[in-house]
CSV table of C-alpha atoms in Angstrom, one decimal:
chain,number,residue,atom,x,y,z
I,1,MET,CA,-42.6,-70.8,28.0
I,2,THR,CA,-44.8,-70.4,24.9
I,3,VAL,CA,-42.9,-67.4,23.6
I,4,ALA,CA,-39.3,-67.3,22.9
I,5,VAL,CA,-38.2,-70.6,21.4
I,6,HIS,CA,-34.8,-69.0,21.0
I,7,VAL,CA,-32.9,-66.1,22.5
I,8,PRO,CA,-30.7,-64.6,19.7
I,9,GLU,CA,-27.0,-64.9,20.3
I,10,GLU,CA,-26.6,-61.1,20.1
I,11,LEU,CA,-28.8,-60.7,23.2
I,12,SER,CA,-26.2,-62.4,25.4
I,13,ALA,CA,-24.4,-59.9,27.6
I,14,ARG,CA,-20.8,-60.7,26.8
I,15,VAL,CA,-19.1,-58.3,29.3
I,16,PRO,CA,-20.3,-56.5,32.5
I,17,VAL,CA,-22.1,-53.2,31.8
I,18,GLU,CA,-19.4,-51.1,33.4
I,19,GLN,CA,-17.0,-52.3,30.7
I,20,ARG,CA,-19.2,-51.3,27.9
I,21,GLY,CA,-18.5,-47.6,28.1
I,22,ALA,CA,-16.7,-44.8,30.0
I,23,GLY,CA,-18.3,-43.7,33.2
I,24,LEU,CA,-20.8,-46.6,33.5
I,25,ASP,CA,-21.4,-48.3,36.8
I,26,ARG,CA,-23.0,-51.7,37.6
I,27,ASP,CA,-26.4,-50.0,37.9
I,28,ALA,CA,-26.4,-48.8,34.2
I,29,VAL,CA,-28.4,-51.9,33.1
I,30,ARG,CA,-32.0,-51.7,31.9
I,31,LEU,CA,-35.0,-52.7,34.0
I,32,LEU,CA,-38.1,-54.4,32.6
I,33,VAL,CA,-41.1,-54.0,35.1
I,34,SER,CA,-44.1,-56.2,34.9
I,35,ARG,CA,-47.3,-55.9,37.0
I,36,GLY,CA,-49.5,-58.7,35.8
I,37,CYS,CA,-49.6,-58.4,32.0
I,38,GLU,CA,-48.7,-54.7,32.1
I,39,VAL,CA,-45.1,-54.1,31.1
I,40,SER,CA,-43.0,-50.9,31.4
I,41,HIS,CA,-39.4,-50.1,30.5
I,42,HIS,CA,-37.0,-48.3,32.9
I,43,ALA,CA,-33.3,-47.8,33.8
I,44,PHE,CA,-32.2,-49.8,36.9
I,45,VAL,CA,-31.4,-46.6,38.7
I,46,GLU,CA,-35.1,-45.8,38.8
I,47,LEU,CA,-35.7,-48.8,41.2
I,48,PRO,CA,-36.0,-46.5,44.3
I,49,ARG,CA,-38.9,-44.8,42.7
I,50,LEU,CA,-40.6,-48.0,41.7
I,51,LEU,CA,-40.6,-49.4,45.2
I,52,ARG,CA,-42.2,-47.7,48.2
I,53,ALA,CA,-41.5,-47.0,51.8
I,54,GLY,CA,-42.3,-50.2,53.8
I,55,ASP,CA,-41.2,-52.6,51.0
I,56,LEU,CA,-38.6,-55.2,51.9
I,57,LEU,CA,-35.8,-56.5,49.6
I,58,VAL,CA,-34.6,-60.0,50.5
I,59,VAL,CA,-30.9,-60.2,49.5
I,60,ASN,CA,-28.5,-63.1,49.3
I,61,THR,CA,-25.1,-62.5,51.1
I,62,SER,CA,-23.4,-65.6,49.6
I,63,PRO,CA,-20.0,-64.7,48.1
I,64,THR,CA,-19.0,-66.1,44.8
I,65,LEU,CA,-16.1,-68.7,44.7
I,66,ALA,CA,-13.4,-69.0,42.1
I,67,ALA,CA,-14.9,-72.4,41.5
I,68,ALA,CA,-13.2,-73.5,38.2
I,69,VAL,CA,-9.9,-75.3,38.3
I,70,ASP,CA,-7.8,-76.8,35.4
I,71,GLY,CA,-6.9,-80.5,35.8
I,72,ARG,CA,-5.8,-83.6,33.9
I,73,VAL,CA,-7.4,-87.0,33.4
I,74,GLY,CA,-4.4,-89.0,32.0
I,75,HIS,CA,-3.0,-86.7,29.3
I,76,ALA,CA,-6.3,-85.0,28.6
I,77,ARG,CA,-7.1,-81.5,29.9
I,78,VAL,CA,-10.3,-81.0,31.9
I,79,VAL,CA,-11.8,-78.2,33.9
I,80,VAL,CA,-13.4,-79.0,37.3
I,81,HIS,CA,-16.3,-76.9,38.4
I,82,PHE,CA,-16.6,-77.2,42.2
I,83,SER,CA,-20.3,-76.9,43.0
I,84,THR,CA,-21.2,-77.7,46.6
I,85,ARG,CA,-19.5,-79.0,49.7
I,86,GLY,CA,-21.3,-81.9,51.4
I,87,ASP,CA,-21.6,-82.5,55.1
I,88,ASP,CA,-19.2,-85.4,54.8
I,89,GLY,CA,-16.4,-83.3,53.4
I,90,ARG,CA,-16.9,-84.4,49.8
I,91,TRP,CA,-17.6,-81.9,47.0
I,92,ALA,CA,-20.2,-82.1,44.2
I,93,VAL,CA,-18.2,-81.4,41.0
I,94,GLU,CA,-18.8,-81.2,37.3
I,95,LEU,CA,-16.1,-82.1,34.9
I,96,ARG,CA,-16.1,-80.2,31.6
I,97,ASP,CA,-13.8,-80.1,28.5
I,98,PRO,CA,-12.0,-76.9,27.6
I,99,ASP,CA,-13.5,-75.4,24.4
I,100,GLY,CA,-10.2,-73.8,23.2
I,101,LYS,CA,-11.6,-70.3,23.6
I,102,GLY,CA,-11.3,-69.9,27.4
I,103,ALA,CA,-14.7,-71.4,28.3
I,104,THR,CA,-15.8,-75.0,28.5
I,105,ARG,CA,-18.3,-77.5,27.0
I,106,ALA,CA,-20.3,-80.4,28.5
I,107,ARG,CA,-18.5,-83.7,29.0
I,108,ALA,CA,-19.9,-87.2,29.8
I,109,GLY,CA,-19.8,-87.7,33.6
I,110,GLY,CA,-18.0,-90.4,35.4
I,111,PRO,CA,-17.1,-93.2,35.7
I,112,ALA,CA,-16.8,-93.9,39.4
I,113,GLY,CA,-13.1,-94.1,40.4
I,114,LEU,CA,-12.0,-91.6,37.7
I,115,GLU,CA,-9.0,-89.7,39.1
I,116,VAL,CA,-8.3,-86.0,38.2
I,117,ARG,CA,-4.9,-84.5,38.9
I,118,LEU,CA,-5.1,-80.9,40.1
I,119,PRO,CA,-2.5,-78.2,40.7
I,120,GLY,CA,-0.2,-78.5,43.7
I,121,GLY,CA,-0.3,-82.3,43.8
I,122,VAL,CA,-4.0,-82.4,44.7
I,123,ARG,CA,-6.0,-85.5,43.6
I,124,LEU,CA,-9.7,-85.7,43.0
I,125,VAL,CA,-11.5,-89.0,42.7
I,126,LEU,CA,-15.2,-89.3,41.5
I,127,GLU,CA,-17.2,-91.6,43.8
I,128,GLU,CA,-20.9,-91.5,42.8
I,129,PRO,CA,-23.4,-89.4,40.8
I,130,LEU,CA,-25.1,-86.7,42.9
I,131,SER,CA,-28.5,-87.7,41.7
I,132,ALA,CA,-30.4,-90.5,40.0
I,133,ARG,CA,-31.6,-87.8,37.5
I,134,GLY,CA,-28.3,-87.8,35.6
I,135,ASP,CA,-24.5,-88.0,35.9
I,136,ARG,CA,-23.5,-84.4,35.2
I,137,LEU,CA,-22.6,-83.8,38.9
I,138,TRP,CA,-20.6,-86.2,40.9
I,139,TRP,CA,-19.6,-86.5,44.6
I,140,ALA,CA,-15.8,-86.5,44.7
I,141,ARG,CA,-13.2,-86.9,47.4
I,142,VAL,CA,-10.2,-84.6,47.3
I,143,SER,CA,-6.8,-85.4,48.8
I,144,GLY,CA,-3.6,-83.5,49.1
I,145,ALA,CA,-5.0,-80.1,50.1
I,146,GLY,CA,-8.1,-78.3,51.2
I,147,VAL,CA,-10.5,-77.4,48.4
I,148,LEU,CA,-11.0,-73.8,49.5
I,149,GLY,CA,-7.2,-73.2,49.6
I,150,LEU,CA,-7.0,-74.8,46.1
I,151,LEU,CA,-9.7,-72.4,44.8
I,152,ARG,CA,-8.1,-69.4,46.3
I,153,GLU,CA,-4.7,-70.3,44.8
I,154,HIS,CA,-5.6,-71.9,41.4
I,155,GLY,CA,-9.3,-71.2,40.8
I,156,ARG,CA,-11.1,-68.7,38.6
I,157,PRO,CA,-14.8,-67.8,38.3
I,158,ILE,CA,-16.9,-70.2,36.2
I,159,ARG,CA,-17.3,-68.8,32.8
I,160,TYR,CA,-19.7,-69.7,30.0
I,161,SER,CA,-19.1,-69.5,26.3
I,162,TYR,CA,-21.4,-66.6,25.7
I,163,THR,CA,-19.0,-64.3,27.6
I,164,GLU,CA,-16.2,-62.6,25.9
I,165,ARG,CA,-13.3,-63.2,28.3
I,166,ASP,CA,-12.2,-64.2,31.8
I,167,GLN,CA,-13.0,-61.6,34.5
I,168,PRO,CA,-11.5,-61.1,37.9
I,169,LEU,CA,-13.4,-62.6,40.9
I,170,SER,CA,-14.4,-59.1,42.0
I,171,VAL,CA,-16.6,-58.7,39.0
I,172,TYR,CA,-18.7,-61.7,40.2
I,173,GLN,CA,-19.2,-60.4,43.8
I,174,THR,CA,-22.4,-58.5,44.6
I,175,VAL,CA,-22.5,-55.5,46.9
I,176,PHE,CA,-24.3,-57.8,49.5
I,177,ALA,CA,-21.6,-60.5,49.5
I,178,LEU,CA,-20.1,-61.4,53.0
I,179,PRO,CA,-17.4,-63.9,53.8
I,180,SER,CA,-19.1,-67.0,55.2
I,181,ALA,CA,-17.9,-68.4,58.5
I,182,ASP,CA,-16.7,-71.7,57.0
I,183,GLY,CA,-15.2,-70.1,53.8
I,184,THR,CA,-17.8,-71.6,51.5
I,185,GLY,CA,-19.9,-69.7,49.0
I,186,SER,CA,-21.6,-69.9,45.6
I,187,ALA,CA,-20.2,-71.7,42.6
I,188,GLU,CA,-22.1,-69.1,40.5
I,189,MET,CA,-22.9,-65.5,41.3
I,190,PRO,CA,-26.3,-64.7,42.8
I,191,SER,CA,-26.5,-62.4,39.8
I,192,ALA,CA,-29.8,-60.6,40.3
I,193,ALA,CA,-28.1,-58.4,42.9
I,194,ARG,CA,-25.2,-57.5,40.6
I,195,PRO,CA,-26.6,-54.2,39.5
I,196,PHE,CA,-26.9,-52.8,43.0
I,197,THR,CA,-24.3,-50.2,44.0
I,198,ALA,CA,-23.6,-48.8,47.5
I,199,ARG,CA,-25.1,-45.5,46.3
I,200,LEU,CA,-28.3,-47.1,45.1
I,201,VAL,CA,-28.6,-49.1,48.4
I,202,ALA,CA,-28.3,-45.8,50.3
I,203,GLU,CA,-31.0,-44.2,48.2
I,204,LEU,CA,-33.3,-47.1,48.8
I,205,VAL,CA,-32.7,-47.0,52.6
I,206,SER,CA,-33.3,-43.2,52.6
I,207,ARG,CA,-36.7,-43.8,50.9
I,208,GLY,CA,-37.8,-46.3,53.6
I,209,VAL,CA,-37.1,-49.6,51.7
I,210,GLN,CA,-35.7,-52.2,54.1
I,211,PHE,CA,-33.3,-55.1,53.5
I,212,ALA,CA,-33.5,-58.7,54.9
I,213,PRO,CA,-30.3,-60.7,54.4
I,214,ILE,CA,-30.4,-64.5,53.8
I,215,THR,CA,-27.7,-66.8,52.6
I,216,LEU,CA,-28.1,-69.5,49.9
I,217,HIS,CA,-24.9,-71.0,48.4
I,218,THR,CA,-25.8,-71.7,44.8
I,219,GLY,CA,-24.3,-74.7,43.0
I,220,VAL,CA,-23.4,-75.2,39.4
I,221,ALA,CA,-26.3,-74.6,37.0
I,222,SER,CA,-26.3,-76.5,33.8
I,223,ALA,CA,-25.9,-74.3,30.8
I,224,GLU,CA,-27.1,-77.1,28.6
I,225,ALA,CA,-29.5,-79.4,30.5
I,226,HIS,CA,-31.7,-76.9,32.5
I,227,GLU,CA,-32.4,-79.4,35.2
I,228,PRO,CA,-34.3,-78.4,38.3
I,229,PRO,CA,-32.0,-77.1,41.1
I,230,TYR,CA,-30.1,-79.6,43.3
I,231,PRO,CA,-30.2,-79.3,47.1
I,232,GLU,CA,-28.4,-76.2,48.3
I,233,ARG,CA,-27.3,-75.0,51.7
I,234,PHE,CA,-29.1,-72.0,53.1
I,235,SER,CA,-29.7,-69.9,56.2
I,236,VAL,CA,-32.5,-67.5,57.1
I,237,PRO,CA,-31.5,-65.7,60.3
I,238,GLU,CA,-33.9,-64.9,63.1
I,239,ALA,CA,-33.8,-61.1,62.5
I,240,SER,CA,-34.6,-61.5,58.8
I,241,ALA,CA,-37.5,-63.9,59.6
I,242,ARG,CA,-39.0,-61.4,62.0
I,243,LEU,CA,-38.6,-58.5,59.5
I,244,ILE,CA,-40.3,-60.5,56.7
I,245,ASN,CA,-43.2,-61.5,58.9
I,246,ALA,CA,-43.6,-57.9,60.1
I,247,VAL,CA,-43.7,-56.6,56.5
I,248,GLN,CA,-46.2,-59.3,55.5
I,249,ALA,CA,-48.4,-58.3,58.4
I,250,GLY,CA,-48.3,-54.6,57.3
I,251,ASP,CA,-48.9,-53.2,53.9
I,252,GLY,CA,-45.3,-53.5,52.6
I,253,ARG,CA,-44.3,-55.9,49.8
I,254,VAL,CA,-41.7,-58.7,50.2
I,255,VAL,CA,-39.5,-58.6,47.0
I,256,ALA,CA,-36.9,-61.3,46.6
I,257,VAL,CA,-33.7,-60.3,44.9
I,258,GLY,CA,-33.0,-63.4,42.8
I,259,THR,CA,-34.4,-66.9,42.6
I,260,THR,CA,-31.9,-67.9,45.3
I,261,ALA,CA,-33.6,-65.6,47.8
I,262,VAL,CA,-37.0,-67.0,46.8
I,263,ARG,CA,-35.8,-70.5,47.4
I,264,ALA,CA,-34.3,-69.7,50.8
I,265,VAL,CA,-37.3,-67.7,52.2
I,266,GLU,CA,-39.9,-70.2,50.8
I,267,SER,CA,-37.9,-73.0,52.4
I,268,ALA,CA,-38.1,-71.3,55.8
I,269,ALA,CA,-41.9,-70.7,55.5
I,270,GLY,CA,-44.5,-72.9,57.2
I,271,PRO,CA,-47.8,-73.9,55.5
I,272,ASP,CA,-49.2,-70.9,57.4
I,273,GLY,CA,-46.9,-68.5,55.5
I,274,VAL,CA,-44.9,-67.6,58.7
I,275,VAL,CA,-41.2,-67.5,58.2
I,276,ARG,CA,-39.1,-69.0,60.9
I,277,ALA,CA,-35.3,-68.9,61.3
I,278,ARG,CA,-33.9,-72.0,59.6
I,279,GLU,CA,-30.6,-73.3,58.2
I,280,GLY,CA,-29.5,-76.5,56.5
I,281,TRP,CA,-30.2,-77.9,53.1
I,282,THR,CA,-33.2,-77.2,50.9
I,283,ASP,CA,-34.4,-79.3,48.0
I,284,LEU,CA,-37.5,-77.1,47.4
I,285,VAL,CA,-38.4,-76.5,43.8
I,286,VAL,CA,-40.8,-73.5,43.6
I,287,ALA,CA,-43.2,-74.2,40.7
I,288,PRO,CA,-46.8,-73.2,39.9
I,289,GLU,CA,-48.3,-76.3,41.5
I,290,ARG,CA,-46.7,-75.4,44.9
I,291,GLY,CA,-47.0,-71.6,44.5
I,292,VAL,CA,-45.3,-69.1,46.8
I,293,ARG,CA,-46.3,-68.4,50.5
I,294,VAL,CA,-44.1,-65.4,51.3
I,295,VAL,CA,-42.8,-63.4,48.3
I,296,ASP,CA,-44.9,-60.8,46.6
I,297,GLY,CA,-42.4,-59.8,43.9
I,298,LEU,CA,-39.1,-60.8,42.4
I,299,LEU,CA,-36.1,-59.0,40.9
I,300,THR,CA,-34.3,-61.4,38.6
I,301,GLY,CA,-32.3,-61.7,35.4
I,302,LEU,CA,-33.7,-62.9,32.1
I,303,HIS,CA,-33.7,-66.7,31.9
I,304,GLU,CA,-33.4,-69.0,28.9
I,305,PRO,CA,-36.7,-70.3,27.7
I,306,GLU,CA,-35.8,-73.9,28.8
I,307,ALA,CA,-34.6,-72.8,32.3
I,308,SER,CA,-36.3,-74.4,35.3
I,309,HIS,CA,-36.2,-70.9,37.0
I,310,LEU,CA,-39.1,-69.9,34.7
I,311,LEU,CA,-41.4,-72.2,36.7
I,312,MET,CA,-40.6,-70.1,39.7
I,313,LEU,CA,-41.5,-66.9,37.8
I,314,GLU,CA,-44.8,-68.5,36.8
I,315,ALA,CA,-45.5,-69.4,40.4
I,316,ILE,CA,-45.1,-65.8,41.4
I,317,ALA,CA,-46.7,-64.0,38.4
I,318,GLY,CA,-48.6,-66.5,36.3
I,319,ARG,CA,-47.9,-67.9,32.9
I,320,ALA,CA,-49.6,-65.1,30.9
I,321,ALA,CA,-47.6,-62.4,32.6
I,322,ILE,CA,-44.3,-64.1,32.1
I,323,ASP,CA,-45.0,-64.8,28.4
I,324,ARG,CA,-46.0,-61.2,27.9
I,325,SER,CA,-42.9,-59.8,29.7
I,326,TYR,CA,-40.5,-62.1,27.7
I,327,GLU,CA,-42.1,-61.0,24.4
I,328,GLU,CA,-41.4,-57.4,25.5
I,329,ALA,CA,-37.8,-58.2,26.5
I,330,LEU,CA,-37.1,-59.8,23.1
I,331,ARG,CA,-38.8,-56.9,21.3
I,332,GLY,CA,-36.9,-54.4,23.4
I,333,LEU,CA,-33.6,-56.1,22.8
I,334,TYR,CA,-32.9,-56.6,26.5
I,335,LEU,CA,-29.6,-58.5,27.3
I,336,TRP,CA,-29.7,-61.9,28.9
I,337,HIS,CA,-27.5,-63.8,31.4
I,338,GLU,CA,-25.5,-62.7,34.5
I,339,PHE,CA,-24.1,-59.5,33.0
I,340,GLY,CA,-27.4,-58.6,31.4
I,341,ASP,CA,-30.5,-56.6,32.2
I,342,VAL,CA,-33.0,-57.3,34.9
I,343,HIS,CA,-36.7,-57.9,35.4
I,344,LEU,CA,-38.8,-56.7,38.3
I,345,ILE,CA,-42.1,-58.6,38.9
I,346,LEU,CA,-44.5,-56.7,41.1
I,347,PRO,CA,-48.0,-57.7,42.2
């Protein structure tokens, strides 16, 4: 990013929009729309009029987990963020220190063999860093109980320091969230879909906009380090693949709701741009060098200037368009982060 070196603290959305005033629903956020370097300002409820019949929204059905659990290392208090379940039963976790205000701050990772005591007699032992890139996330083995049961009983949603207070898990579920067959989900909410309400979805459908569900279970982002995303588990079902290909072949536009939807769909696309049903792990990083093969547009939140997600936005819209839209977002005092305003990038 060449524009915002710094997003002012007062532009962090501290609470969900529906808690900011009487009678507000989730769709009461603002919507910045960019088409190339042209930018316009809207309310999110105008979305059905900004899309057209034949357009397709790709939505992530991953539910959000109560992925933060209090624990102890010796006498010291820690917070464990459960990120991703591996195929071997281990979990990728991040250990953080409580900040004394209900949120957490970064903590040095490791070492291997470190034991964390969790509620209900559960023990977690760090085994090895997830990646050679750094030691923030570690593969850990848990004994004494199942992790999903532990999260249901003792977990709470991951919360960052810019938010005002803890929120119930329901605040972090989108209207598209479905329980997954194995009980897993996302460590952090696929937040671009948060402003959708059932009423708005019904209006979009009545105007001829279609929906293609995919699933991508998102892991723990780094609030401090802004690393590229780690491998994540995803699924693009056959019916959604067929729908995406049909819209591409016609004159509709494929608009991903969130960077997770982009990552899933682009992971299922061949070099010919055809999407095929796929499930498994993706380590794809969508950046300008690779470009996009499938999506024409993106609905997403506003990302920190250092965030790796901005490379994906550049891949879709180009650097100049993203710089221009972020200048406008700052000038217009749009709100950042998961409870903030949203940005629609159209071709």
